[in-house]
XYZ file of C-alpha atoms in Angstrom:
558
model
C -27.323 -19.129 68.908
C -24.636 -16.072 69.248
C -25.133 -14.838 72.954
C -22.489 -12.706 75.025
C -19.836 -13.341 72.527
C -20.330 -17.208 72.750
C -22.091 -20.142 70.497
C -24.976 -21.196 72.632
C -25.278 -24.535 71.675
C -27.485 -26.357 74.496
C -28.159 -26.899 77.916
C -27.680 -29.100 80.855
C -30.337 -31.272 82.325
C -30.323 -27.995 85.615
C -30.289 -25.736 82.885
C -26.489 -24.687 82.237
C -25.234 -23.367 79.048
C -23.146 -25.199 77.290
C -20.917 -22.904 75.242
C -18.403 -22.730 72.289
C -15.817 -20.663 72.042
C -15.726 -18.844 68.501
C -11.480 -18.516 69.094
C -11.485 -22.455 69.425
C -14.144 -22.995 66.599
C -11.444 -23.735 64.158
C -9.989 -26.512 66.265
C -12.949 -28.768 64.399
C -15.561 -30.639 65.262
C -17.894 -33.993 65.175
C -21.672 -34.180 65.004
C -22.445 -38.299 65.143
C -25.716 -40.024 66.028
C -27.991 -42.193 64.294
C -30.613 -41.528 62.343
C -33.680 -39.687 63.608
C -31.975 -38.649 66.630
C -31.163 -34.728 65.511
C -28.140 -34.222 63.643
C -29.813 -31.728 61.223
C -30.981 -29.604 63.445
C -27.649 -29.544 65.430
C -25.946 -28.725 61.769
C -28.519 -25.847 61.422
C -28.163 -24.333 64.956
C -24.872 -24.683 64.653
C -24.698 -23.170 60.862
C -27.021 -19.915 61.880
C -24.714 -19.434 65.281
C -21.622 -18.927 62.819
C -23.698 -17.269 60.247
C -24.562 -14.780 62.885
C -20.929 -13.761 64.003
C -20.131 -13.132 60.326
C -18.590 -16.351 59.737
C -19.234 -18.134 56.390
C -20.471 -21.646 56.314
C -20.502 -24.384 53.744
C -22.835 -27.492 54.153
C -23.911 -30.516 51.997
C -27.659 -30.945 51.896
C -28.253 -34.650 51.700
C -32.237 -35.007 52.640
C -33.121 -31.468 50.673
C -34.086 -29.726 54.365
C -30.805 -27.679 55.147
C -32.092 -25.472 52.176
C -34.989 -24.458 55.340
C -32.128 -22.239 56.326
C -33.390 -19.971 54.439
C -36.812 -19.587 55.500
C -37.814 -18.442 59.008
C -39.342 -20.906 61.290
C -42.928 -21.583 62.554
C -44.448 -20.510 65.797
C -45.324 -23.834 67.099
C -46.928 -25.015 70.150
C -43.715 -27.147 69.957
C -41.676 -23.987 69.255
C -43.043 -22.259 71.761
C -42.032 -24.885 74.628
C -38.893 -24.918 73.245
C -38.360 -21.214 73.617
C -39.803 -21.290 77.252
C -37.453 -24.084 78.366
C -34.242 -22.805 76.986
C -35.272 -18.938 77.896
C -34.843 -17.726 74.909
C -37.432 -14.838 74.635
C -34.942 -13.349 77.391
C -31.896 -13.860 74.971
C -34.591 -11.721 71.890
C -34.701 -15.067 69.869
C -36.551 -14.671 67.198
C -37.516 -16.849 63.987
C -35.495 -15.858 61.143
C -34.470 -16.763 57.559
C -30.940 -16.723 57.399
C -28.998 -15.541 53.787
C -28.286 -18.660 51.354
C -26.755 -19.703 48.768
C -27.705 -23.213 46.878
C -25.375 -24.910 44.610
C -25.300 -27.954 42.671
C -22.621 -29.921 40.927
C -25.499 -30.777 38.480
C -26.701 -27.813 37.948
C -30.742 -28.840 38.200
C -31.349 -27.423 42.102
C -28.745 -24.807 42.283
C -26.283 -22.677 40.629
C -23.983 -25.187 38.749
C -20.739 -25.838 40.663
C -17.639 -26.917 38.520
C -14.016 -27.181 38.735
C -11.235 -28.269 36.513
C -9.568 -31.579 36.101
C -6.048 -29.639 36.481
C -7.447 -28.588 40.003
C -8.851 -31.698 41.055
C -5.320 -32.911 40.208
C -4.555 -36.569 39.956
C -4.720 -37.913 43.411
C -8.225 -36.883 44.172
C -9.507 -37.749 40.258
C -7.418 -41.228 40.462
C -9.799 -42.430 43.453
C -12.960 -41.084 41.330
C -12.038 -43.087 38.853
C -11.313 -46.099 41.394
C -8.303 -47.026 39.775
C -5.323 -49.224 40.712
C -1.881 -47.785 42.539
C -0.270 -48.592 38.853
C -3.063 -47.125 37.252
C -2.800 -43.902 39.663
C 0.965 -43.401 39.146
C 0.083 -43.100 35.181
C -2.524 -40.716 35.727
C 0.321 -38.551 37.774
C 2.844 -39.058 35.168
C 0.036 -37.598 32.548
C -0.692 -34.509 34.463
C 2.962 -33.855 34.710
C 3.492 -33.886 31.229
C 0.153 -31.961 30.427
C 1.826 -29.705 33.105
C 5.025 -29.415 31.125
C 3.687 -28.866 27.795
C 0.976 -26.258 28.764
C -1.647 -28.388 28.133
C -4.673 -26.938 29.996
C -6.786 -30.400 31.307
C -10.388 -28.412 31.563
C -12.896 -31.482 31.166
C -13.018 -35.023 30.592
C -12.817 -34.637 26.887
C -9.396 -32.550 27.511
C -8.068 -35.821 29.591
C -9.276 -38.106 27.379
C -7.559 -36.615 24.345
C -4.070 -36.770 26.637
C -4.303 -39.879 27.428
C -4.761 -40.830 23.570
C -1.967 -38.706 22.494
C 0.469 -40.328 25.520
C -0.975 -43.909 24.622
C 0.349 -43.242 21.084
C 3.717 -41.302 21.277
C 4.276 -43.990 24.181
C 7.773 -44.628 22.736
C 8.923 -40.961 22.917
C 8.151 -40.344 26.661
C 9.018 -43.909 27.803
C 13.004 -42.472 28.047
C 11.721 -39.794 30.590
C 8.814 -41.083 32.126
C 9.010 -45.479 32.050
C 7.161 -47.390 30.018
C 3.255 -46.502 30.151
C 0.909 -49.782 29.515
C -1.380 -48.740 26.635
C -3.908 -51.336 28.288
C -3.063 -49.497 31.344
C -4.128 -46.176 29.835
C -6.949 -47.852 28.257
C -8.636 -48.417 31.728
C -8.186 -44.967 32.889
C -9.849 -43.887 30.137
C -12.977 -46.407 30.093
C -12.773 -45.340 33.760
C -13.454 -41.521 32.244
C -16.370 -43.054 29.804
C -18.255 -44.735 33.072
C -17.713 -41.274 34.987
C -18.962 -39.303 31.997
C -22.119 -41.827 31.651
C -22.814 -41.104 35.662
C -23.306 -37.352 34.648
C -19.701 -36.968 36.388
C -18.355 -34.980 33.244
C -20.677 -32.275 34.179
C -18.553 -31.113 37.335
C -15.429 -30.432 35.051
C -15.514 -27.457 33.141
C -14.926 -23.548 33.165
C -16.439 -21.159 34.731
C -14.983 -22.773 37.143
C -15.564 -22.090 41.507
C -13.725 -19.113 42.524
C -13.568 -20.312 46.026
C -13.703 -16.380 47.530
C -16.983 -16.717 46.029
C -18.017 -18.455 49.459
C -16.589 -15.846 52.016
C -19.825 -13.516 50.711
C -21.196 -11.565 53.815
C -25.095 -10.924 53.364
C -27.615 -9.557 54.539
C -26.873 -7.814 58.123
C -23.216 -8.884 58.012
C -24.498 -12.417 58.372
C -21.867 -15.164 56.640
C -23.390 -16.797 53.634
C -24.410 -20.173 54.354
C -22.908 -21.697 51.573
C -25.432 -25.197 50.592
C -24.459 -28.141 48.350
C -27.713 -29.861 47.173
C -26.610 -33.331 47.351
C -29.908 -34.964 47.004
C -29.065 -36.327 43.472
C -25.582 -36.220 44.100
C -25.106 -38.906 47.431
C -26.102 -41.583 45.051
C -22.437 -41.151 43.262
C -20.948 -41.062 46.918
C -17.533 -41.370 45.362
C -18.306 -38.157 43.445
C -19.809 -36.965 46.836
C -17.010 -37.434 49.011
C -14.053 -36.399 46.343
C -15.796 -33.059 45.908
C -15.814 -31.930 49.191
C -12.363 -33.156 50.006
C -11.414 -31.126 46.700
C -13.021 -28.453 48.188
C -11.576 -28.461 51.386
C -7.809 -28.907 50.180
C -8.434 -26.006 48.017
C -9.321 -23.953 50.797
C -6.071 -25.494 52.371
C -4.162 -24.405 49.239
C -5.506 -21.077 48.208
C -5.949 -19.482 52.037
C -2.933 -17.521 53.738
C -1.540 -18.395 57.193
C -3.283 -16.923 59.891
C -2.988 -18.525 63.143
C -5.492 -18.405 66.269
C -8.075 -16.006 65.785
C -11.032 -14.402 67.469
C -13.271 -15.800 65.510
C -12.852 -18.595 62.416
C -12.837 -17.320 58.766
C -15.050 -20.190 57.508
C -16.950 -23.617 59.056
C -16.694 -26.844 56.390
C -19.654 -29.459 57.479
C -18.670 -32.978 55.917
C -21.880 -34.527 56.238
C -21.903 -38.591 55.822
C -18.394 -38.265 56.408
C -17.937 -42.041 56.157
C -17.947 -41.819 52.764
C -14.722 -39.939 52.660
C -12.529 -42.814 54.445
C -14.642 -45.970 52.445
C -11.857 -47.251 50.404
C -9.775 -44.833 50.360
C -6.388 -45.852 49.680
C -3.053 -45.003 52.679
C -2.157 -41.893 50.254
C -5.610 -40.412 50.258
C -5.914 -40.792 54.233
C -2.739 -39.643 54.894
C -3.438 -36.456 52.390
C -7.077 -35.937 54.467
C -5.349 -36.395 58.432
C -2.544 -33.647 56.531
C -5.429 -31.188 55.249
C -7.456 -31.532 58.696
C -4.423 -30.922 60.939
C -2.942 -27.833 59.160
C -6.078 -26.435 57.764
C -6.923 -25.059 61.473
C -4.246 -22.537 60.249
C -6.468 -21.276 57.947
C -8.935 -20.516 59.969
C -11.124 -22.891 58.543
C -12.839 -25.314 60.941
C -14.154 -28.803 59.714
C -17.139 -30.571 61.154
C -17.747 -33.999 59.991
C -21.492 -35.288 60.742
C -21.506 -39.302 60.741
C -23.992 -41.790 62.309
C -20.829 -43.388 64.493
C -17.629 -42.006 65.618
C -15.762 -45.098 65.041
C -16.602 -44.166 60.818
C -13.944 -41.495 61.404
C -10.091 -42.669 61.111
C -8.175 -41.829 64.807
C -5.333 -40.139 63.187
C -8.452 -37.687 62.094
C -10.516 -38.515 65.021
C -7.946 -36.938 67.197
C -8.065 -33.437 65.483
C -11.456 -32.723 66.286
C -11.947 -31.177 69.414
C -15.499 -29.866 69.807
C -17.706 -32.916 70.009
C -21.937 -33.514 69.939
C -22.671 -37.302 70.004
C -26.833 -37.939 69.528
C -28.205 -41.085 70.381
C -26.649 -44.607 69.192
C -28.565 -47.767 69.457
C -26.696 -51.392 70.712
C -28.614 -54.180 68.951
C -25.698 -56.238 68.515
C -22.092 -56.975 69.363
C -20.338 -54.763 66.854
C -22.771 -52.066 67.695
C -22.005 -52.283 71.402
C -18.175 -52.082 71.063
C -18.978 -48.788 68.426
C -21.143 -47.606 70.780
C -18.163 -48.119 73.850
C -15.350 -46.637 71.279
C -18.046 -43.456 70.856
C -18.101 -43.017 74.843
C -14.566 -43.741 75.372
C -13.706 -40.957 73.450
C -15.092 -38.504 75.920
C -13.509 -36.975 78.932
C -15.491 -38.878 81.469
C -17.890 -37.255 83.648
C -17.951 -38.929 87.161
C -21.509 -37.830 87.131
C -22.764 -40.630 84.509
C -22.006 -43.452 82.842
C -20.976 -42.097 79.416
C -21.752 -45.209 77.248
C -25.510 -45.765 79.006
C -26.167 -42.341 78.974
C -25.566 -42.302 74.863
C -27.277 -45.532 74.461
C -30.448 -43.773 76.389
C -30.329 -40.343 74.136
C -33.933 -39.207 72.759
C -33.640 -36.879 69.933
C -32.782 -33.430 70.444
C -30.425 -34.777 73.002
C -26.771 -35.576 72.792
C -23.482 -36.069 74.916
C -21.848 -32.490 74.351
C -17.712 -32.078 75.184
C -16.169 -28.413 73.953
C -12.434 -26.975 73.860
C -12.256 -24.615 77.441
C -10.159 -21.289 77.373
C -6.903 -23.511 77.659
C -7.690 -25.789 74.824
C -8.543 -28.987 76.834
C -11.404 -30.929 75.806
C -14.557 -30.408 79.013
C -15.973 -33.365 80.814
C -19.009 -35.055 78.641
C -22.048 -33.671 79.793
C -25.898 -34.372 78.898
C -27.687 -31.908 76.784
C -30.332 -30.715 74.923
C -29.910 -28.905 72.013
C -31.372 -25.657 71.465
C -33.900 -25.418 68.588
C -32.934 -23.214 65.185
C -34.522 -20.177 64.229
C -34.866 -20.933 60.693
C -37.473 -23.529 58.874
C -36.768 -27.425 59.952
C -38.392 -28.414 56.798
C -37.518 -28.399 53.251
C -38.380 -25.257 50.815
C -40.708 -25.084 47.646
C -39.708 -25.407 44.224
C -40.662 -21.680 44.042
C -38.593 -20.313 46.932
C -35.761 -22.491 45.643
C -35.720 -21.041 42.116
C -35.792 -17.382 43.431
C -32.672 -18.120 45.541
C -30.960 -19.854 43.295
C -31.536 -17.063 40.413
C -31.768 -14.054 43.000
C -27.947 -14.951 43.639
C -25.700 -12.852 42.029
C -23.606 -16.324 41.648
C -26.056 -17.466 39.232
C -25.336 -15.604 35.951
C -21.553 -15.826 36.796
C -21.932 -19.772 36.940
C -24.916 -20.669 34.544
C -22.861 -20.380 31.263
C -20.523 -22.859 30.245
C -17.317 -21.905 28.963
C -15.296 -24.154 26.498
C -11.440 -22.225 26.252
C -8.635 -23.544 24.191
C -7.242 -26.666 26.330
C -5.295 -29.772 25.512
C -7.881 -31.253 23.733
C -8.141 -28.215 21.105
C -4.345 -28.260 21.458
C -3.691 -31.802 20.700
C -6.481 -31.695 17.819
C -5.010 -29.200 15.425
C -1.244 -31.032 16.416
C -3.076 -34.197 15.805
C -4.153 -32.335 12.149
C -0.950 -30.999 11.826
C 0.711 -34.509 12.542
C -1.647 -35.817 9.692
C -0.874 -33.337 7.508
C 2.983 -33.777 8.090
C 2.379 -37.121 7.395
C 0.442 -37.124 4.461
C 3.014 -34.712 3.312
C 5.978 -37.149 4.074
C 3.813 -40.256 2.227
C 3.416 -38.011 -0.715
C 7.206 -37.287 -1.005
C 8.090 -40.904 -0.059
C 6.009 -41.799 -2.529
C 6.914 -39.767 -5.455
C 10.975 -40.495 -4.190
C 9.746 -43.766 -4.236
C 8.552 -42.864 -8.420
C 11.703 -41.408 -8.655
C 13.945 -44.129 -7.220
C 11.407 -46.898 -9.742
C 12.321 -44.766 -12.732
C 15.974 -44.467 -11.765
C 16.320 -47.906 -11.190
C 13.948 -48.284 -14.610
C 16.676 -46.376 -16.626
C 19.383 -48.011 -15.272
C 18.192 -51.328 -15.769
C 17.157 -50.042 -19.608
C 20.588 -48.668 -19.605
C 22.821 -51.582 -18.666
C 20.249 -53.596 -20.994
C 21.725 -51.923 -23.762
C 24.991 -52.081 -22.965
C 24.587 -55.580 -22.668
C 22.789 -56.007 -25.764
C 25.572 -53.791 -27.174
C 28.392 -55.971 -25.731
C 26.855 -59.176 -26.826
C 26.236 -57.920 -30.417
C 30.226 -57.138 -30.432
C 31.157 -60.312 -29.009
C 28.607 -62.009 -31.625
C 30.387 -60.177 -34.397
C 33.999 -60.801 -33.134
C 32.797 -63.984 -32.784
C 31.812 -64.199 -36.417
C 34.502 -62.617 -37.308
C 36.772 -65.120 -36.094
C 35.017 -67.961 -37.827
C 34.983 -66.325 -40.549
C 38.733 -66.178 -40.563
C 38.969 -69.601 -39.739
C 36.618 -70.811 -42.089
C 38.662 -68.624 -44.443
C 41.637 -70.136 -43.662
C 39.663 -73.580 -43.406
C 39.153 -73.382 -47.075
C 42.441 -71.506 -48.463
C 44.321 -75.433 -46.519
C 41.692 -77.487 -48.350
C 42.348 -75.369 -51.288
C 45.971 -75.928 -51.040
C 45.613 -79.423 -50.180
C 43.566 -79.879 -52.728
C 46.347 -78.640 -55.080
C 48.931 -80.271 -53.175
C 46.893 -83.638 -53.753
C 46.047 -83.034 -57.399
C 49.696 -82.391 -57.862
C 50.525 -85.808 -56.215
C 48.109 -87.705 -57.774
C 49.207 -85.854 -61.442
C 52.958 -86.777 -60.451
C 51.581 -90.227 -59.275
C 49.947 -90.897 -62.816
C 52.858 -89.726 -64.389
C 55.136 -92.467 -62.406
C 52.093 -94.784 -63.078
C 52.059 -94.111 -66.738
C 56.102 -94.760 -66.994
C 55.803 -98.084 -64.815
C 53.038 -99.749 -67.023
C 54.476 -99.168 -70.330
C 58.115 -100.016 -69.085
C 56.546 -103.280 -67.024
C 54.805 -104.457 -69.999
C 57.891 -103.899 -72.150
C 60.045 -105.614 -70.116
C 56.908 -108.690 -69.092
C 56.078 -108.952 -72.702
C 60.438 -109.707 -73.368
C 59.965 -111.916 -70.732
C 57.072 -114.127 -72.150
C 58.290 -114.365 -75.184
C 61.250 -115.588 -73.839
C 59.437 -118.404 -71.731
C 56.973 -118.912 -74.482
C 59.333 -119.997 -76.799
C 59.577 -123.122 -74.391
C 55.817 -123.522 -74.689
C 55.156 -123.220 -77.689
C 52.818 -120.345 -79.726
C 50.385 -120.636 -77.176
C 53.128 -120.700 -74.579
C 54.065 -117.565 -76.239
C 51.067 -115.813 -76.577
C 49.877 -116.125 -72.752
C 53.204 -115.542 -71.723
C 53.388 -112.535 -73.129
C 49.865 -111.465 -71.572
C 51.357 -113.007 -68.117
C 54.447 -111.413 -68.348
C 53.065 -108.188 -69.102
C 50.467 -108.057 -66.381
C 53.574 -109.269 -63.721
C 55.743 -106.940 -65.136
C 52.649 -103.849 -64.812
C 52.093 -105.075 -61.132
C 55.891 -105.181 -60.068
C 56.547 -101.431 -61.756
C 53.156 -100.160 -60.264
C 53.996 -101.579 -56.741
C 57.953 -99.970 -57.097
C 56.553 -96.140 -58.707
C 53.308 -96.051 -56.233
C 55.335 -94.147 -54.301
């Protein structure tokens, strides 16, 4: 509650205020306690005491009862007590509705929330997608080059198409960027499929949040209470917690400088805050303890609700200033040493025992510690917190559907908007690509024809120059034994004459020898037959001729 300038929070056990100071709201904050013991209704009394100075508030709505914001609160018996022991009718309390406005990543409870994968940028989208350091630094290196080539990344289906095209010109960005793993790239993007199957896919996409959209002032010059339904939305706590720390770097990002003012330009609840740091890898911490720190120079002040302070990181832990710790219950070891780290980090009060006193809380009740004038954290004291003005309990269907569509957020957001991105980009290249292609086969092809009935000709050619060159050589050839059977039979012919001359000259010696042999054998026998007698004579002259035939022929043969 806003009173005298100051957030009325609770009161001591004698009935002391215990104060915020708006100028030190943005120094941040931590609501922890376990469950049942009042967190919510700190958050909302909290929530309206900003809304009040003008200051807008965003909240995550995990149970479905923040949306009671909205709705003024019942008059009680138990309302009434509460109002009579914290004197508020003095203070003109009153139950009120406070103005709201109810989003939802989904789009089913509220006015559907989106951003774009560009924004969400590769850190935050790498631990989405739970993927490996390797994995992560290929995500980055896509981005960059999507980045380079004015490749808008809208939705999943944009992303998914980049990491196709990268996966299969690998070769040409491996001189600039590494090598790239294609199975690598393949598990980012069945990472994308399982994200898209979780109904993740549906917080990518334009219109995208204009994050001025949640500085609205309404009604009264009250700051919009800005409320993420969550109830669907905490089962896919990675989803969850990556939004909101999207959401809170953008605010980082996008907001000016403004140092210390009187009041803080916007309050950021992290509720179930735990699920931020679970997993989270040393980059993603060390980008959170960076936002937290300088985001205070925003103006923005961040309030994480968790059951146990120890869920919080120290190098976070230490940012956060303004402090409500609700009850914690000890049942074993590990809780008592959470329960001694939760009192520790109090200024102690030598009034009470810190760590009893939060082991002994009842709800409504908490340890309270806030920033004084000079910045330094105040002793821990006991308190009970006042109660809110607006409903505790959860709103209808119908009252839900009238803010939601009542907003003038809602027609801006409802529709769906599909621009020209990377993966329209990369589709017509992709067609172009083919086309190019199919172009290139065609002419490789028909060079290829070409090239067949070059080689066809040629072959045909040399063929029948061969055939050409062989009929030559076959005629020269028969040419040449033609000649030499020519000349073959003009030396027979010769020799034949040559011989029939010999043999004419040889019968002609022949002829001379026999009739001079038998002459001379028959003058011869008749000469020795005249010492034999007549038929001495007779064969003598037969003998004698035959010798004398035989001696010529042998003398003339040649």
């Amino acid at each position: 509650m806003l009173a005298k300038g100051k957030i009325w929070v609770a009161n001591t056990e004698n009935g002391e205020r215990i104060e915020m100071l708006p100028k030190l709201a943005n120094r941040h904050g931590l609501v922890a306690g376990a469950t049942g013991t009042g967190k919510t209704v700190t958050l909302k009394v909290l929530a309206e005491s900003f809304s009040d100075m003008g200051v807008p508030v965003f909240i995550a709505d995990v149970k479905g009862d923040i949306a009671g914001l909205s709705q003024p609160g019942n008059m009680t018996e138990d309302m009434q007590s509460r109002i009579d022991r914290f004197g508020l009718a003095e203070e003109n309390f009153s139950l009120q509705g406070y103005p709201v406005t109810i989003f939802d990543l989904y789009g089913e409870k509220g006015i559907r929330l989106r951003t774009t994968i560009s924004e969400m940028g590769p850190l935050l989208l790498g631990r989405l997608l739970e993927l490996n350091d390797l994995q992560s630094d290929i995500l980055s290196i896509v981005f960059k080059i999507a980045d380079e080539n004015n490749l808008l990344l809208i939705d999943t289906k944009d992303l998914k198409s980049m990491l196709n095209y990268v996966s299969e010109h690998n070769k040409d960005f491996e001189a600039d960027y590494g090598k790239m793993s294609p199975a690598s790239i393949a598990a980012i993007i069945r990472a994308l499929v399982a994200l898209e199957v979780a109904g993740g896919d549906q917080f990518f996409g334009e219109t995208a949040l204009n994050i001025m959209d949640l500085f609205a002032i309404g009604a009264g010059g009250k700051g919009m209470i800005n409320i993420l339904d969550s109830e669907s939305l905490i089962s896919n706590t990675r989803l969850y917690s990556t939004f909101l720390l999207w959401l809170l770097s953008e605010l980082f990002e996008r907001l000016p400088e403004v140092g210390d003012l009187d009041r803080p330009k916007m309050i950021f609840f992290f509720d179930e805050a735990h699920l931020l740091f679970n997993d989270a890898p040393k980059a993603l911490l060390e980008k959170i303890e960076q936002v937290v720190k300088l985001v205070r120079s925003k103006g923005v002040g961040v309030y994480f609700c968790t059951q146990n302070p120890r869920d919080i990181p120290d190098g976070v832990l230490a940012q956060l200033g303004n402090k409500i710790q609700h009850g914690l219950r000890a049942y074993t070891p590990s809780d008592q040493k959470a329960v001694k780290a939760a009192a520790s980090s109090f200024r102690e009060n030598p009034d009470f025992n810190t760590y009893d006193t939060i082991l002994n809380l009842g709800t409504g009740e908490a340890v309270v510690s806030f920033l004084d004038e000079k910045g330094i954290p105040g002793m821990a004291q006991k308190a009970y917190i006042l109660p809110p003005a607006s409903s505790f309990g959860a709103i209808s269907e119908s009252q839900r559907d009238n803010l939601v569509k009542g907003s003038i957020l809602y027609s801006k957001y409802y529709e769906s908007v599909d621009p020209e991105s990377a993966y329209e980009i990369l589709v017509r290249l992709g067609v172009e690509e083919a086309e190019a292609a199919e172009a290139a086969r065609i002419e490789a092809e028909e060079e290829k024809q070409r090239l067949k009935e070059e080689a066809a000709a040629e072959k045909e050619k040399a063929r029948l120059e061969a055939a050409e060159e062989k009929a030559r050589l076959r005629a020269e050839a028969q040419a040449i034994r033609e000649r030499e059977k020519a000349a073959e039979r003009a030396e027979k012919e010769a020799q034949r004459k040559k011989d029939a001359e010999e043999r004419k000259r040889k019968q002609a010696i022949s002829s001379v020898g026999n009739s001079a042999a038998g002459t001379v054998g028959r003058e011869v026998g008749k000469n020795v037959g005249k010492s034999f007698g007549k038929f001495g004579k007779t064969l003598g002259g037969n003998v004698g001729a035959s010798l004398g035939r035989g001696l010529f022929a042998t003398l003339f043969k040649h």
